[in-house]
Amino acid sequence: MTEATDPPMTDPEATDPRTTDSGEARTGRTGGAHATAKPDGPLVLDGVTVRYGTEVAVDGAALTAHAGDVVAVTGHSGAGKSSLLWAIAGAVPASGQVRLGSTRVSGRAQAAELGIEVIPQGSALAVLLNAFENVALPLLARGIPAAEAERRARHALASVGLEESASHLAEELSGGQQQRVAVARGLALRPWVLLADEPTSELDHDNRERVLALLRAEADRGALVVMATHDPEAAAAADAELHLDDGQLTRVR
């Protein structure tokens, strides 16, 4: 269940992709240990406020969201949806608290160690790398062994229908293909909290349905998915819908 107040892929080779066959947690390294243990409680936002100078992008947001849910965040352009996601990810300065289980999120690197990842709006691909490299390199940066990183990257690209485009430079791909590579990159990281910022905005109907099904599969395997979207059908398919209006977060359902 997801609560908000007015200011409080499945990989065929692994049932739980964060565990080994013996059930032990997989680990990687991001300089230090990359924590892949399942969070010990929900994602909680308590009075989260994001300001850019005198502009308030998010104003006292409060939220409790649980693993296994897909949560849609709707609102007009400029309402603060991206700022909210990046605050959860520890990537923008914010007052208030973001907690994942018993741990307070204190910065982007620490959030990544907790298993919080972002599919950014606009894909944010490295244009001089090919699709495969854009998916695999973040895995290698987290200390995932090369063979495992390659397997995950190729599986993720296949899941978004881009296995034949793995060797294409990002700048050679269409906007929709770039968006699907960004989705594949997020899936390959296997986060516990996946923050998807307008993940279907550049996609045709079939690929939109494909991506929404993949996000649902992430929730089904135990992740929390928080998706910012302008798409009413995508929002309707979520387990809960929140609305941002000039920084104010309220629950729709």
Short mmCIF file of C-alpha atoms in Angstrom, two decimals:
data_model
loop_
_atom_site.label_atom_id
_atom_site.label_comp_id
_atom_site.label_asym_id
_atom_site.label_seq_id
_atom_site.Cartn_x
_atom_site.Cartn_y
_atom_site.Cartn_z
CA MET A 1 0.00 0.00 0.00
CA THR A 2 1.21 3.51 -0.81
CA GLU A 3 0.22 6.47 1.30
CA ALA A 4 0.61 10.17 0.58
CA THR A 5 -0.58 13.10 2.59
CA ASP A 6 -0.94 16.75 1.92
CA PRO A 7 2.10 18.10 3.79
CA PRO A 8 3.12 13.09 5.45
CA MET A 9 12.44 -8.34 -15.98
CA THR A 10 12.47 -10.97 -14.66
CA ASP A 11 15.71 -12.68 -15.62
CA PRO A 12 14.96 -16.23 -16.77
CA GLU A 13 18.20 -17.41 -15.14
CA ALA A 14 17.45 -16.13 -11.64
CA THR A 15 14.35 -16.17 -9.47
CA ASP A 16 15.70 -13.38 -7.29
CA PRO A 17 18.37 -11.64 -9.35
CA ARG A 18 20.05 -10.29 -6.24
CA THR A 19 20.85 -13.71 -4.84
CA THR A 20 23.10 -16.58 -5.79
CA ASP A 21 21.88 -20.15 -6.13
CA SER A 22 22.64 -20.64 -2.44
CA GLY A 23 20.43 -17.70 -1.52
CA GLU A 24 23.31 -15.47 -0.45
CA ALA A 25 23.12 -11.81 -1.41
CA ARG A 26 25.18 -10.78 -4.41
CA THR A 27 27.55 -7.91 -3.84
CA GLY A 28 29.48 -5.58 -6.06
CA ARG A 29 31.66 -2.59 -5.35
CA THR A 30 31.32 1.13 -5.94
CA GLY A 31 34.59 2.07 -4.36
CA GLY A 32 33.16 0.50 -1.18
CA ALA A 33 30.66 -2.31 -0.88
CA HIS A 34 27.58 -2.04 -3.05
CA ALA A 35 24.73 -2.91 -0.70
CA THR A 36 22.27 -5.26 -2.40
CA ALA A 37 20.48 -6.51 0.70
CA LYS A 38 16.75 -6.00 0.55
CA PRO A 39 15.66 -2.84 2.39
CA ASP A 40 14.24 -3.46 5.86
CA GLY A 41 11.20 -1.26 5.32
CA PRO A 42 9.35 1.06 2.93
CA LEU A 43 10.46 4.21 1.18
CA VAL A 44 9.41 7.15 3.34
CA LEU A 45 9.45 10.85 2.46
CA ASP A 46 8.92 13.20 5.37
CA GLY A 47 8.54 16.90 4.58
CA VAL A 48 10.81 16.77 1.53
CA THR A 49 11.32 20.22 0.02
CA VAL A 50 13.46 21.09 -3.00
CA ARG A 51 14.34 24.70 -3.74
CA TYR A 52 16.27 26.26 -6.61
CA GLY A 53 17.07 29.71 -5.30
CA THR A 54 13.72 31.29 -4.46
CA GLU A 55 11.75 28.75 -6.52
CA VAL A 56 10.15 25.88 -4.62
CA ALA A 57 10.01 22.81 -6.85
CA VAL A 58 8.79 20.33 -4.21
CA ASP A 59 7.05 21.61 -1.10
CA GLY A 60 6.94 19.39 1.99
CA ALA A 61 6.26 16.11 0.17
CA ALA A 62 5.23 13.17 2.36
CA LEU A 63 4.96 9.61 1.10
CA THR A 64 5.16 6.00 2.22
CA ALA A 65 5.61 3.45 -0.59
CA HIS A 66 6.26 -0.27 -0.37
CA ALA A 67 8.20 -2.88 -2.30
CA GLY A 68 6.10 -4.58 -4.96
CA ASP A 69 4.17 -1.44 -5.91
CA VAL A 70 4.17 0.69 -9.04
CA VAL A 71 3.47 4.30 -8.06
CA ALA A 72 2.64 6.90 -10.71
CA VAL A 73 3.39 10.59 -10.13
CA THR A 74 1.45 12.87 -12.46
CA GLY A 75 1.42 16.61 -12.99
CA HIS A 76 1.99 19.27 -15.62
CA SER A 77 5.44 20.15 -16.93
CA GLY A 78 7.28 22.10 -14.28
CA ALA A 79 5.17 20.72 -11.44
CA GLY A 80 8.23 19.20 -9.75
CA LYS A 81 8.02 15.53 -10.78
CA SER A 82 11.66 15.23 -11.85
CA SER A 83 12.84 17.15 -8.80
CA LEU A 84 10.91 14.76 -6.58
CA LEU A 85 12.51 11.71 -8.18
CA TRP A 86 16.00 13.16 -8.01
CA ALA A 87 15.46 14.10 -4.36
CA ILE A 88 14.53 10.48 -3.63
CA ALA A 89 17.70 9.45 -5.47
CA GLY A 90 19.80 11.75 -3.31
CA ALA A 91 20.95 13.76 -6.31
CA VAL A 92 19.58 17.21 -5.46
CA PRO A 93 19.79 19.09 -2.15
CA ALA A 94 16.55 18.79 -0.20
CA SER A 95 15.30 19.50 3.28
CA GLY A 96 13.21 16.98 5.15
CA GLN A 97 14.06 13.29 5.06
CA VAL A 98 14.11 10.46 2.55
CA ARG A 99 14.46 7.05 4.18
CA LEU A 100 14.65 3.57 2.73
CA GLY A 101 13.79 1.26 5.57
CA SER A 102 15.84 2.33 8.57
CA THR A 103 18.45 4.17 6.48
CA ARG A 104 18.31 7.86 5.67
CA VAL A 105 19.29 8.74 2.09
CA SER A 106 22.16 11.22 2.29
CA GLY A 107 23.54 11.49 -1.23
CA ARG A 108 23.55 10.00 -4.71
CA ALA A 109 26.39 7.51 -4.24
CA GLN A 110 24.93 6.23 -0.97
CA ALA A 111 21.46 5.97 -2.55
CA ALA A 112 22.90 3.84 -5.35
CA GLU A 113 24.51 1.59 -2.74
CA LEU A 114 21.08 1.18 -1.17
CA GLY A 115 19.70 0.10 -4.53
CA ILE A 116 18.00 3.32 -5.65
CA GLU A 117 18.42 3.93 -9.39
CA VAL A 118 17.00 6.38 -11.92
CA ILE A 119 15.81 6.07 -15.51
CA PRO A 120 16.25 9.75 -16.38
CA GLN A 121 14.04 11.78 -18.66
CA GLY A 122 15.76 12.25 -22.01
CA SER A 123 17.81 9.02 -21.65
CA ALA A 124 21.13 10.69 -20.65
CA LEU A 125 23.11 8.26 -22.80
CA ALA A 126 26.77 8.73 -23.64
CA VAL A 127 26.46 9.51 -27.35
CA LEU A 128 29.92 8.20 -28.26
CA LEU A 129 29.21 4.79 -26.72
CA ASN A 130 27.07 2.12 -28.31
CA ALA A 131 23.88 0.79 -26.78
CA PHE A 132 25.57 -2.20 -25.19
CA GLU A 133 28.30 -0.06 -23.63
CA ASN A 134 25.75 2.38 -22.22
CA VAL A 135 24.10 -0.50 -20.37
CA ALA A 136 27.19 -2.49 -19.41
CA LEU A 137 29.54 0.24 -18.18
CA PRO A 138 27.40 1.28 -15.18
CA LEU A 139 27.44 -2.37 -14.10
CA LEU A 140 31.22 -2.56 -14.39
CA ALA A 141 31.49 0.71 -12.44
CA ARG A 142 29.62 -1.00 -9.61
CA GLY A 143 32.08 -3.88 -9.60
CA ILE A 144 29.92 -6.42 -11.40
CA PRO A 145 32.22 -9.00 -13.05
CA ALA A 146 32.62 -8.50 -16.78
CA ALA A 147 30.91 -11.72 -17.83
CA GLU A 148 27.93 -11.03 -15.57
CA ALA A 149 27.74 -7.42 -16.75
CA GLU A 150 27.68 -8.57 -20.36
CA ARG A 151 24.97 -11.14 -19.66
CA ARG A 152 22.81 -8.62 -17.82
CA ALA A 153 23.29 -5.93 -20.48
CA ARG A 154 22.42 -8.21 -23.37
CA HIS A 155 19.41 -9.62 -21.55
CA ALA A 156 18.16 -6.12 -20.72
CA LEU A 157 18.58 -4.91 -24.29
CA ALA A 158 16.73 -7.96 -25.56
CA SER A 159 13.91 -7.30 -23.09
CA VAL A 160 13.30 -3.86 -24.67
CA GLY A 161 13.59 -5.25 -28.21
CA LEU A 162 17.03 -3.83 -29.01
CA GLU A 163 19.24 -6.90 -29.15
CA GLU A 164 19.98 -6.17 -32.82
CA SER A 165 20.96 -2.58 -32.02
CA ALA A 166 23.53 -3.32 -29.32
CA SER A 167 26.46 -2.18 -31.46
CA HIS A 168 24.81 1.05 -32.66
CA LEU A 169 26.15 4.30 -31.25
CA ALA A 170 23.63 6.13 -29.10
CA GLU A 171 23.68 9.07 -31.51
CA GLU A 172 22.64 6.70 -34.31
CA LEU A 173 19.49 5.62 -32.47
CA SER A 174 16.08 7.25 -32.67
CA GLY A 175 14.67 9.06 -29.65
CA GLY A 176 12.47 6.08 -28.83
CA GLN A 177 15.37 3.65 -29.13
CA GLN A 178 17.50 5.82 -26.86
CA GLN A 179 14.72 5.82 -24.31
CA ARG A 180 14.54 2.05 -24.43
CA VAL A 181 18.32 1.81 -23.91
CA ALA A 182 17.91 3.98 -20.81
CA VAL A 183 15.18 1.64 -19.58
CA ALA A 184 17.44 -1.35 -20.24
CA ARG A 185 20.24 0.33 -18.28
CA GLY A 186 17.94 0.80 -15.29
CA LEU A 187 16.68 -2.78 -15.46
CA ALA A 188 20.19 -4.23 -15.70
CA LEU A 189 21.17 -2.51 -12.44
CA ARG A 190 18.46 -4.50 -10.63
CA PRO A 191 17.55 -1.84 -8.09
CA TRP A 192 15.29 -2.14 -5.09
CA VAL A 193 13.82 1.28 -5.91
CA LEU A 194 13.53 2.19 -9.59
CA LEU A 195 12.69 5.83 -10.31
CA ALA A 196 11.48 6.18 -13.90
CA ASP A 197 11.13 9.72 -15.23
CA GLU A 198 8.70 9.78 -18.18
CA PRO A 199 9.90 6.35 -19.39
CA THR A 200 7.31 6.08 -22.19
CA SER A 201 7.23 9.64 -23.52
CA GLU A 202 9.07 8.84 -26.78
CA LEU A 203 7.58 5.42 -27.42
CA ASP A 204 4.95 4.11 -29.81
CA HIS A 205 2.05 2.08 -28.45
CA ASP A 206 3.67 -1.36 -28.66
CA ASN A 207 6.93 -0.28 -27.05
CA ARG A 208 5.08 1.69 -24.39
CA GLU A 209 3.20 -1.47 -23.45
CA ARG A 210 6.46 -3.41 -23.45
CA VAL A 211 8.15 -0.95 -21.09
CA LEU A 212 5.15 -0.76 -18.76
CA ALA A 213 5.12 -4.57 -18.59
CA LEU A 214 8.84 -4.55 -17.71
CA LEU A 215 8.29 -2.02 -14.94
CA ARG A 216 5.45 -4.16 -13.61
CA ALA A 217 7.77 -7.18 -13.69
CA GLU A 218 10.28 -5.24 -11.59
CA ALA A 219 7.60 -4.65 -8.97
CA ASP A 220 6.51 -8.28 -9.15
CA ARG A 221 10.03 -9.40 -8.26
CA GLY A 222 10.11 -7.14 -5.22
CA ALA A 223 11.22 -3.70 -6.34
CA LEU A 224 9.38 -0.44 -5.75
CA VAL A 225 8.80 1.47 -9.01
CA VAL A 226 8.04 5.20 -8.88
CA MET A 227 7.18 6.56 -12.31
CA ALA A 228 6.71 10.19 -13.28
CA THR A 229 4.37 10.34 -16.25
CA HIS A 230 2.10 12.48 -18.38
CA ASP A 231 0.48 9.34 -19.77
CA PRO A 232 -2.99 8.79 -18.23
CA GLU A 233 -3.05 5.15 -19.33
CA ALA A 234 0.32 4.49 -17.71
CA ALA A 235 -0.88 6.18 -14.53
CA ALA A 236 -4.10 4.16 -14.55
CA ALA A 237 -2.09 0.92 -14.73
CA ALA A 238 -0.14 1.81 -11.55
CA ASP A 239 -1.10 0.55 -8.11
CA ALA A 240 -1.29 4.09 -6.77
CA GLU A 241 -1.39 7.55 -8.30
CA LEU A 242 -0.02 10.74 -6.79
CA HIS A 243 -0.34 14.22 -8.25
CA LEU A 244 2.10 17.12 -8.07
CA ASP A 245 0.78 20.62 -8.58
CA ASP A 246 3.26 23.45 -8.14
CA GLY A 247 5.29 21.32 -5.76
CA GLN A 248 2.34 20.05 -3.68
CA LEU A 249 2.09 16.24 -3.58
CA THR A 250 -1.38 14.76 -3.03
CA ARG A 251 -2.86 11.32 -3.40
CA VAL A 252 -5.31 10.63 -6.23
CA ARG A 253 -5.91 6.98 -5.37
#
